[in-house]
Short mmCIF file of C-alpha atoms and ligand atoms in Angstrom, two decimals:
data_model
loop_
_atom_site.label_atom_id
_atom_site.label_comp_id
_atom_site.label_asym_id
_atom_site.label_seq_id
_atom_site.Cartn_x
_atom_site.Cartn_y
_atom_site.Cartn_z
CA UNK A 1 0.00 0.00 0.00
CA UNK A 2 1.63 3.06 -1.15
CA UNK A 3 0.49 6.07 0.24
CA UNK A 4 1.23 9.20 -0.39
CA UNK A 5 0.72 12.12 2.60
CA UNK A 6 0.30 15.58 2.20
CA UNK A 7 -0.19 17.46 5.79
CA UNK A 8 -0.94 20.85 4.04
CA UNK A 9 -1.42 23.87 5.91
CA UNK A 10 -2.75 24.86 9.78
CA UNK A 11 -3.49 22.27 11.77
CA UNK A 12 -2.73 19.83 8.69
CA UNK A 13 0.67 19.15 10.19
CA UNK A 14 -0.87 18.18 13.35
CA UNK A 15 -3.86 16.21 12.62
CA UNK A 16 -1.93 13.99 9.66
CA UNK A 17 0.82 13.11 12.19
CA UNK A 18 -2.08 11.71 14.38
CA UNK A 19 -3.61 9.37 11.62
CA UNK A 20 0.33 8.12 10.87
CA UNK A 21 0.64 6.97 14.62
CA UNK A 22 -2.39 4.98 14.31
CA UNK A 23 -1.67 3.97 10.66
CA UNK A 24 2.12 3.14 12.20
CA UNK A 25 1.04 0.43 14.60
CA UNK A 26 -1.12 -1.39 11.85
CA UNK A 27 2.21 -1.44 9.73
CA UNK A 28 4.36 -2.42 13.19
CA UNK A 29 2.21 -5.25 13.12
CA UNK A 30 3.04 -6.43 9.38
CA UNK A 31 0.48 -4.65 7.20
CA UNK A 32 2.95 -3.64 4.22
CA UNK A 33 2.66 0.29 3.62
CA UNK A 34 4.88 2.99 2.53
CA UNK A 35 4.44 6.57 3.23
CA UNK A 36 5.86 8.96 1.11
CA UNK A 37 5.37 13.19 1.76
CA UNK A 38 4.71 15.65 -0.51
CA UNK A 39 3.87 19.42 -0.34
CA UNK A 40 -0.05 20.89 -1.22
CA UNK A 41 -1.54 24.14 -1.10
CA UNK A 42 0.28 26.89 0.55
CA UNK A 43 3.37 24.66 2.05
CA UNK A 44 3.86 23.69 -1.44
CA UNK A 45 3.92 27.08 -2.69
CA UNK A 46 6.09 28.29 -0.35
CA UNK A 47 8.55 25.53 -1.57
CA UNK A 48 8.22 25.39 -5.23
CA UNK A 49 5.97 28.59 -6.33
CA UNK A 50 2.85 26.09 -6.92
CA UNK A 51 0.00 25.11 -4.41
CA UNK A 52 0.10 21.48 -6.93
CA UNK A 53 3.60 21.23 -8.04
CA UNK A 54 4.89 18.66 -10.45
CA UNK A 55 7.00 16.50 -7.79
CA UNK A 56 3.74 16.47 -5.69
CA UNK A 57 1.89 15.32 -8.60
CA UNK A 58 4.36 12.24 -9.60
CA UNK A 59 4.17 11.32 -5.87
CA UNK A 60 0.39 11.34 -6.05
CA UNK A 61 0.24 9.44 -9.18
CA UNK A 62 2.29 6.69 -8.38
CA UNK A 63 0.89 6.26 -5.01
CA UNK A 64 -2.68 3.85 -4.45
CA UNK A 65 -3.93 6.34 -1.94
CA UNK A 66 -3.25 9.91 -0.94
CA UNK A 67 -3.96 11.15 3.02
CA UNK A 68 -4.30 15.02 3.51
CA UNK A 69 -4.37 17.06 6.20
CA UNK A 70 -5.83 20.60 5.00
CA UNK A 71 -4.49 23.26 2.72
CA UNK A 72 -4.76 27.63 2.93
CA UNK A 73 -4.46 30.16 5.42
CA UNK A 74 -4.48 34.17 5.64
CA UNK A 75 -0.96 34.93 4.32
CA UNK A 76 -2.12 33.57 0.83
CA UNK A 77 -5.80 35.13 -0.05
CA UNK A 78 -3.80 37.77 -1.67
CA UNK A 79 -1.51 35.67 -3.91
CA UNK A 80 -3.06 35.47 -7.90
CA UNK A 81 -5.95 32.79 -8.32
CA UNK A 82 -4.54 30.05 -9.80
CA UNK A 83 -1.63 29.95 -7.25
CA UNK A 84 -3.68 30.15 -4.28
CA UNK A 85 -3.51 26.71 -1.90
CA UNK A 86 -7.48 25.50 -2.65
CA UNK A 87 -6.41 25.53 -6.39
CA UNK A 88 -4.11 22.73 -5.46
CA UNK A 89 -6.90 20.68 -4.33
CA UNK A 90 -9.12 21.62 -7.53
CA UNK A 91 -5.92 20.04 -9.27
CA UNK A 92 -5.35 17.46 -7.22
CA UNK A 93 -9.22 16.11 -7.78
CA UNK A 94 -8.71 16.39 -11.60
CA UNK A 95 -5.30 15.26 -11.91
CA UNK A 96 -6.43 11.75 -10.12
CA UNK A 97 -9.90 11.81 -11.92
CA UNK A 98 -12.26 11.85 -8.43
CA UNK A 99 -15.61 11.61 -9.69
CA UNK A 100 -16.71 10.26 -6.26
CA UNK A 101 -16.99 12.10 -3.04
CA UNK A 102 -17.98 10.42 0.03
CA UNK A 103 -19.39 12.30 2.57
CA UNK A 104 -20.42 10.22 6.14
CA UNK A 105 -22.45 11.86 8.36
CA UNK A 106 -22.00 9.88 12.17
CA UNK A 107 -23.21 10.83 15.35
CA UNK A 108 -21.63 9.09 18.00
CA UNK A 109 -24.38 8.97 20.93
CA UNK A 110 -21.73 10.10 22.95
CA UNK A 111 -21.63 13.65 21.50
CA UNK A 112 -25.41 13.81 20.94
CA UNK A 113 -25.55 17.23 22.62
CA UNK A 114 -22.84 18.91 20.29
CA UNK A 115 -25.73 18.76 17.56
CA UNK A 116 -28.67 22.04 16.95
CA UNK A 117 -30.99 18.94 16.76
CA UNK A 118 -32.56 17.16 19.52
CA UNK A 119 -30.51 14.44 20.77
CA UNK A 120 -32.93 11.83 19.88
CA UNK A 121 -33.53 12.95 16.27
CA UNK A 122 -29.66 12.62 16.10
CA UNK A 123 -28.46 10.23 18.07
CA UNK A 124 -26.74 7.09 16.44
CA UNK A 125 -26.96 8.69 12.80
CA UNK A 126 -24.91 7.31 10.30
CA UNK A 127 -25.81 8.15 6.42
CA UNK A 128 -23.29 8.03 4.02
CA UNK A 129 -23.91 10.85 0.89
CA UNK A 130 -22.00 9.73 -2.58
CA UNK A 131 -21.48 13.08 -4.44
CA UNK A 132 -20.43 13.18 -8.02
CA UNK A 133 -17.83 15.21 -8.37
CA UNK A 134 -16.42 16.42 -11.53
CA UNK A 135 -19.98 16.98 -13.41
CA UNK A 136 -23.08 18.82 -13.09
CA UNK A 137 -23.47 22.48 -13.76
CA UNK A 138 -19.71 23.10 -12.16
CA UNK A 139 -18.31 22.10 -14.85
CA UNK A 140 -20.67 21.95 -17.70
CA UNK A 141 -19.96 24.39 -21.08
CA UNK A 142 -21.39 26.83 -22.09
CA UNK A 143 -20.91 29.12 -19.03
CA UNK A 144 -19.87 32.59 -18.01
CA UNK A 145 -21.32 36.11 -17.80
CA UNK A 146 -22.75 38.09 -21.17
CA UNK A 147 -24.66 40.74 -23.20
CA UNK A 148 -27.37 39.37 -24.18
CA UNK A 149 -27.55 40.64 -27.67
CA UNK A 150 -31.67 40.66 -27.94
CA UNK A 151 -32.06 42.39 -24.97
CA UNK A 152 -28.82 44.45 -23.92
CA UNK A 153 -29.05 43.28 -20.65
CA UNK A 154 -25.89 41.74 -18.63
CA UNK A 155 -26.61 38.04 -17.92
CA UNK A 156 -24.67 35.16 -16.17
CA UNK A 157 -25.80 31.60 -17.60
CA UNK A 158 -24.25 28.11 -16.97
CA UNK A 159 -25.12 24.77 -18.20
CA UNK A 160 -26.81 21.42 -15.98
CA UNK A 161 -25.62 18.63 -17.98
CA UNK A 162 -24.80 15.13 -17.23
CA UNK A 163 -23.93 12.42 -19.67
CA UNK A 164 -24.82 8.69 -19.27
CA UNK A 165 -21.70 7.62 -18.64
CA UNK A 166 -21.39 9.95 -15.56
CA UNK A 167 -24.46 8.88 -14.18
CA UNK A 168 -24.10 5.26 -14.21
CA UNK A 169 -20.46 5.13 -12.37
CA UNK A 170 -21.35 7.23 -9.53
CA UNK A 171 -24.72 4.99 -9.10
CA UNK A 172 -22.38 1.64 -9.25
CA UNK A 173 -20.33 3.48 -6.36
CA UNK A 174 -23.36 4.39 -4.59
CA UNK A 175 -25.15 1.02 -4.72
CA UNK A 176 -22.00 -1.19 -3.98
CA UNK A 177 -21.34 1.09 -0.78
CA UNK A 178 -24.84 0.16 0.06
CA UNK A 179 -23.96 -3.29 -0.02
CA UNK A 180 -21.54 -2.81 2.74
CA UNK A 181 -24.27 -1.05 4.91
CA UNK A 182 -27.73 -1.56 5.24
CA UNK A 183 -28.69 -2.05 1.65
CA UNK A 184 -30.96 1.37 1.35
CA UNK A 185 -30.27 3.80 -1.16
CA UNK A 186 -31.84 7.51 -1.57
CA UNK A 187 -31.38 9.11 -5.30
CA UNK A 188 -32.10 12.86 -5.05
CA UNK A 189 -32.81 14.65 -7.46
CA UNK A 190 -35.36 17.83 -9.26
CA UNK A 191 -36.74 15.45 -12.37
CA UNK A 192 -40.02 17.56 -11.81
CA UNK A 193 -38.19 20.71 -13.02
CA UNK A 194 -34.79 19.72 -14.40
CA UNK A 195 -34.38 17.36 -17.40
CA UNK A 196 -30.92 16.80 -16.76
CA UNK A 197 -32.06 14.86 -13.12
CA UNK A 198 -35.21 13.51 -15.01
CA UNK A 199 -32.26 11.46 -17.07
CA UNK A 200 -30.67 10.82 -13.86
CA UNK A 201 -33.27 9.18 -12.48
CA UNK A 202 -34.22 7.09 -15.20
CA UNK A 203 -30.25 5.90 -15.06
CA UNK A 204 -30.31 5.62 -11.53
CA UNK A 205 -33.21 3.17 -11.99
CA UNK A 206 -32.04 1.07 -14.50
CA UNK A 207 -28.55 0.76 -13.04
CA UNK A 208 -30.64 -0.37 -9.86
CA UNK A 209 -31.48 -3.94 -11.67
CA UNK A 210 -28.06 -4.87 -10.91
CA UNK A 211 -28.53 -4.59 -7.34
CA UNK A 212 -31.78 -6.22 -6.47
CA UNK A 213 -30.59 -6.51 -2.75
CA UNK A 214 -30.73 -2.32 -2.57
CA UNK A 215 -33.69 -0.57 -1.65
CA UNK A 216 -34.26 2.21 -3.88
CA UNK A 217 -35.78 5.24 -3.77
CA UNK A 218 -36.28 8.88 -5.10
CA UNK A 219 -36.34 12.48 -3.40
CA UNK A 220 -36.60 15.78 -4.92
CA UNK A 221 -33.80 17.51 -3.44
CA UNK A 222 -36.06 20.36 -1.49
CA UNK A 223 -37.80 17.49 0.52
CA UNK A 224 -34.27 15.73 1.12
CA UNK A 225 -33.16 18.89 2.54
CA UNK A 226 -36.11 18.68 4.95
CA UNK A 227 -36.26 15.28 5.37
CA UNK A 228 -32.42 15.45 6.56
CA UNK A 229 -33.74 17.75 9.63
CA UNK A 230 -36.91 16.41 10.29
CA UNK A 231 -36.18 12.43 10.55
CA UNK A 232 -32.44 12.11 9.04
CA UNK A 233 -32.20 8.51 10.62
CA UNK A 234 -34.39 7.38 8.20
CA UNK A 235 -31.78 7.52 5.58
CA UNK A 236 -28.40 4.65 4.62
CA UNK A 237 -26.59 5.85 1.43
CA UNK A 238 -27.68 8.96 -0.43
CA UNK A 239 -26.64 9.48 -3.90
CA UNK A 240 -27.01 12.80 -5.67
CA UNK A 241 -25.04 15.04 -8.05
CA UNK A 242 -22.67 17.52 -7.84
CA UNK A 243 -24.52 20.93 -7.09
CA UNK A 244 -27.53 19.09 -4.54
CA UNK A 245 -24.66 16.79 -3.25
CA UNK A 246 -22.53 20.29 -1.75
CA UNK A 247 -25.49 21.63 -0.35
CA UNK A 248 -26.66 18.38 1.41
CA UNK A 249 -23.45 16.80 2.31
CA UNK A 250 -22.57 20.77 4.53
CA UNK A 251 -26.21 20.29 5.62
CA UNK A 252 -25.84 16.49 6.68
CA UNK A 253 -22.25 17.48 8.35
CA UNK A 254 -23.63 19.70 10.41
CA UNK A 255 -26.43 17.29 12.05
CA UNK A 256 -23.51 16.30 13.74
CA UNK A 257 -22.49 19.87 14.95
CA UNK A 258 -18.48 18.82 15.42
CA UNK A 259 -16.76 19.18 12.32
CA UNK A 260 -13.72 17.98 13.78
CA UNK A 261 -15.32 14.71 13.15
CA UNK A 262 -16.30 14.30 9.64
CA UNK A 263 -14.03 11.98 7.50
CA UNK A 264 -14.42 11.96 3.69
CA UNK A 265 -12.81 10.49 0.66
CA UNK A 266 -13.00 10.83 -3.16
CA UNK A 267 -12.60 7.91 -5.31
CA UNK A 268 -12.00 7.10 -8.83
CA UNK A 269 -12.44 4.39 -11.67
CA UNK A 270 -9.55 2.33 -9.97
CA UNK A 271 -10.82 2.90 -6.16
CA UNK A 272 -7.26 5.39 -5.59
CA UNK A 273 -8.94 7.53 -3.22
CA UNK A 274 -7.79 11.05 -1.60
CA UNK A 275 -8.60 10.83 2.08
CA UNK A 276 -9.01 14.24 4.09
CA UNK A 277 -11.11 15.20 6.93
CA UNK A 278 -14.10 17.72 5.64
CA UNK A 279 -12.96 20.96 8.11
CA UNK A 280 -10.16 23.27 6.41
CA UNK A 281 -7.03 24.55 8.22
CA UNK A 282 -8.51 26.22 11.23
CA UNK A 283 -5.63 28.94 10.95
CA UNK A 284 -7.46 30.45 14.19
CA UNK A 285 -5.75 27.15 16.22
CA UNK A 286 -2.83 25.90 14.05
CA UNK A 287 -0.03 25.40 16.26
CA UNK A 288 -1.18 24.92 19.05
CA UNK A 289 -1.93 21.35 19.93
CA UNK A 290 -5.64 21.76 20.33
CA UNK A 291 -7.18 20.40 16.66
CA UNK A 292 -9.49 17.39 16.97
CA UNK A 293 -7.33 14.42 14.75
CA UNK A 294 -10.52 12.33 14.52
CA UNK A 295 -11.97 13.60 11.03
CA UNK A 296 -8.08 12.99 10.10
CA UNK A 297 -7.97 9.30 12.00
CA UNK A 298 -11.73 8.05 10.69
CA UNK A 299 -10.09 9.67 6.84
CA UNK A 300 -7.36 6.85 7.01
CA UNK A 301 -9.60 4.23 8.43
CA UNK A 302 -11.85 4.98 5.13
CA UNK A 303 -8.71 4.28 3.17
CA UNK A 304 -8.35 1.35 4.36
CA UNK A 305 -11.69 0.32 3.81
CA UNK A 306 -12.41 1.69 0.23
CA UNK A 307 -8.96 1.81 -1.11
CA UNK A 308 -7.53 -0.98 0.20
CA UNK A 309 -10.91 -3.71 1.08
CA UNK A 310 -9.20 -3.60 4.77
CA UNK A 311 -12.10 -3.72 6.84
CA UNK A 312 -11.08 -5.24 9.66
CA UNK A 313 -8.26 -2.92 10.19
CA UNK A 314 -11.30 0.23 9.37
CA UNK A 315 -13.67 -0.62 11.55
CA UNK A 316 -11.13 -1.50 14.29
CA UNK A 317 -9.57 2.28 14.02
CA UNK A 318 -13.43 3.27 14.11
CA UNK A 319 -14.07 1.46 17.16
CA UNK A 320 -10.77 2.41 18.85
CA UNK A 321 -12.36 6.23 18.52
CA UNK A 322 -15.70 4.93 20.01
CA UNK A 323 -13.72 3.87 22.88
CA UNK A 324 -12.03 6.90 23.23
CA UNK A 325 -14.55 8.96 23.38
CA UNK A 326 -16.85 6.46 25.63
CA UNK A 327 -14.44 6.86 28.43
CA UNK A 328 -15.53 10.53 28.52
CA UNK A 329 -11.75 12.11 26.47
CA UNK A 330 -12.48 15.05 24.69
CA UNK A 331 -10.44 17.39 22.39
CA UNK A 332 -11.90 21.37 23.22
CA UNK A 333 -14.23 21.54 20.44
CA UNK A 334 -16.42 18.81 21.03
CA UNK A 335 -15.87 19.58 24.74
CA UNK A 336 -18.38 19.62 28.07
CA UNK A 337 -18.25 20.18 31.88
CA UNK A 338 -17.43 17.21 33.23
CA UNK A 339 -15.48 15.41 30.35
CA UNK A 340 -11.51 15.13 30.12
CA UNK A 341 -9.96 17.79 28.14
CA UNK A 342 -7.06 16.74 25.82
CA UNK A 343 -5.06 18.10 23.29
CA UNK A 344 -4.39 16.59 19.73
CA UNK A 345 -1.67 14.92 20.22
CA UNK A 346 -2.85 13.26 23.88
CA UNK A 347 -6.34 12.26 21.46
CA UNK A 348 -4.09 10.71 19.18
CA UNK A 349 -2.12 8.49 21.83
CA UNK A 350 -5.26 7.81 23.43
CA UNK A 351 -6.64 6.14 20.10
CA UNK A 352 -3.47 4.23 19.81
CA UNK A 353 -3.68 2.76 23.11
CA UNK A 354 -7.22 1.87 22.55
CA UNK A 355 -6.39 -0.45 18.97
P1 LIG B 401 -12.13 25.70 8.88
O1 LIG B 401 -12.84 24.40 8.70
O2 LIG B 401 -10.66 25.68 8.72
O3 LIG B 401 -12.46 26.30 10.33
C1 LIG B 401 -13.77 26.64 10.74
C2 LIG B 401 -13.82 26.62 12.28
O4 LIG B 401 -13.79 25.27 12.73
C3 LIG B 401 -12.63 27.31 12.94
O5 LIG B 401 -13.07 27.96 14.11
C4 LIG B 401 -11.70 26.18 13.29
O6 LIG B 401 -10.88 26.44 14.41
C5 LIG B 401 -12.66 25.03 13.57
N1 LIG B 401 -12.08 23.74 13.22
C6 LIG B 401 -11.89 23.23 11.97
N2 LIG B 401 -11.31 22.04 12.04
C7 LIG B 401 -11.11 21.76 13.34
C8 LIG B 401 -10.53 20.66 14.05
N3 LIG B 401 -10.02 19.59 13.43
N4 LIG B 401 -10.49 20.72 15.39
C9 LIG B 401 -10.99 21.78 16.06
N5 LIG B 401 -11.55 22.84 15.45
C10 LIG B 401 -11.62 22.84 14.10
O7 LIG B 401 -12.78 26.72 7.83
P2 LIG B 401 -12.40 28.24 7.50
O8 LIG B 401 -11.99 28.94 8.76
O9 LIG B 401 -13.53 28.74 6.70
O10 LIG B 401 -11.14 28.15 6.53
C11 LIG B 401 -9.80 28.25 6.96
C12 LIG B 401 -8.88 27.95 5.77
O11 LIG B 401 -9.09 26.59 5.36
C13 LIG B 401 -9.16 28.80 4.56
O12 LIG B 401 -7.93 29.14 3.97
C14 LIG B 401 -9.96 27.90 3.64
O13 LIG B 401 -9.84 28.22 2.30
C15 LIG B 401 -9.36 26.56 3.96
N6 LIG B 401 -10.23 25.39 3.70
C16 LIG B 401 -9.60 24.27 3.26
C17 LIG B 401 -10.33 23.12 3.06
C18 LIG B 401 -9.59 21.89 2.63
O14 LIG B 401 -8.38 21.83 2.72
N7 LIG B 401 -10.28 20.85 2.17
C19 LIG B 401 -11.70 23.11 3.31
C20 LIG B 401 -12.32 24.26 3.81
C21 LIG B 401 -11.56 25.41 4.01
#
């Protein structure tokens, strides 16, 4: 398993040298993988004059997974667009062909309270929301901002527009994640209003034959967005594309209310994944030893799951953080009277000593 790490900017540094100490005992005890650092975003800047530069791309490319930390920070929102540190990741994501996002959304009962929700709407959640990633009206042509020459009028126009092709890999990921959970998939979508997602749907449907196991069903994305508030444990594996699938996977996150906790990964074609926790840099704290790792820690057990069809080793990280966090340890933003404060690196030592 070669993987390659990039810790990025902030608290990247910290929180990636976290998920190596776990990762470190699973290779102590014989599991075969090589880590191999690179530079992204502003680090790598600061090194070569690129947030993506070319050594960090031939590291990436020959490597079967890629961990990172978090990229940007203050000192470069003035540099020119296209070397700025989130343009890395933009080029990172194209460079490795992620069409995939994968987005969990887990509530530990433990941290019930840290939610705006009641604790027993949120309690015990765990839904999983497959974003495509590279499509959709993001990317699609023509866009941009014109004269209309009819009217004179300034207008800004972009285009919805997914081919089949597109559709019916991100429904295979979808439905063979759903295999590994409880075998219920939501597609949302607008086909009421938007042929592009009437297409989807009818995709989505057919692909579904090959999965007769999978529960399917359909959502238009307005009552998904209410249905995640009003009863979100009613959901497994949502799949959706790339405009509804930001909107609900920020929305889903924050059911959780500790974004210190949210893993995700992006996969493509061949299952190389990029593996980063969903939070940014958190400037406001680098430094100083108080980042949660966990997003970072439950990011390398995903790797290990998806990338690499480890799921013993996954779920054992996974319940190593259960423990953790069971017997009351508690990094200060997902902190309460009466819990044990730690810092980073105590939460990572903690984990360790709990595989
Ligand atoms: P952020 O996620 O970095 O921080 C938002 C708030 O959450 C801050 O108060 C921060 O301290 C806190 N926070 C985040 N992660 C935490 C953790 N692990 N433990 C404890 N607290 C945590 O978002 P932001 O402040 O909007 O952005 C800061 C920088 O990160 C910007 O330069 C932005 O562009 C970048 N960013 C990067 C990514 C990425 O690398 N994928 C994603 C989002 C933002």
């Amino acid at each position: 398993m070669k993987i390659a790490v990039l810790a990025g900017d902030g608290i990247g540094p910290e929180i990636v040298a976290q998920a190596l100490r776990v990762l470190e005992v699973l290779k102590k005890e014989g599991m075969a993988m090589e880590f191999v650092e690179a530079p992204l975003g502003g680090q790598a800047y600061d090194a070569y004059g690129h947030p993506y530069p070319e050594f960090t791309q031939q590291v990436c490319r020959a490597a079967d997974a890629v961990l990172l930390g978090a990229v940007g920070g203050p000192q470069y929102d003035t540099l020119d667009r296209p070397l700025r540190p989130e343009r890395g990741l933009l080029a990172i994501r194209k460079d490795l062909g992620l069409f995939a996002n994968l987005r969990p959304a887990v509530l530990y009962p433990e941290l019930a309270n840290a939610s705006t929700l009641k604790p027993e709407v949120v309690a015990g959640l765990d839904i999983m929301i497959v974003r495509e990633l590279t499509g959709d009206v993001y990317f699609g042509q023509p866009r941009g901002i014109r004269v209309n020459p009819e009217t004179g009028q300034r207008e800004g126009f972009n285009t919805m527009i997914y081919s089949e092709s597109e559709v019916r890999r991100i429904a295979h990921v979808a439905f063979q994640i759903a295999m590994k959970r409880r075998k219920k998939l939501c597609s949302v979508d607008k086909a009421n209003v938007l042929e592009t997602t009437e297409f989807w749907r009818e995709i989505v449907t057919d692909v579904a034959k090959e999965y007769p196991e999978v529960e399917l069903t359909h959502m238009y994305v307005d009552n998904a967005a209410m249905q995640l508030i009003r009863n979100p444990k009613q959901f497994d594996v949502i799949v959706t594309g790339n405009i509804f699938g930001d909107i609900l996977s920020d929305e889903a996150s924050m059911l959780t209310g500790s974004i210190g906790m949210l893993a995700s990964a992006s996969l493509n074609e061949s299952k190389k994944g990029l593996y980063e926790p969903s939070h940014g840099s958190a400037p406001d704290i680098a430094g100083k030893n108080l980042a949660n790792p966990i997003a970072t820690i439950l990011s390398a057990a995903m790797m290990l799951r998806y990338s690499f069809d480890q799921e013993a080793a996954a779920t054992r990280i996974e319940n190593a953080v259960k423990k953790v966090l069971a017997a009351g340890y508690r990094t200060a933003d997902i902190y309460e009277p009466g819990m044990k404060k730690v810092s980073c690196s105590e939460m990572g030592e903690l984990i360790v000593a709990a595989m």
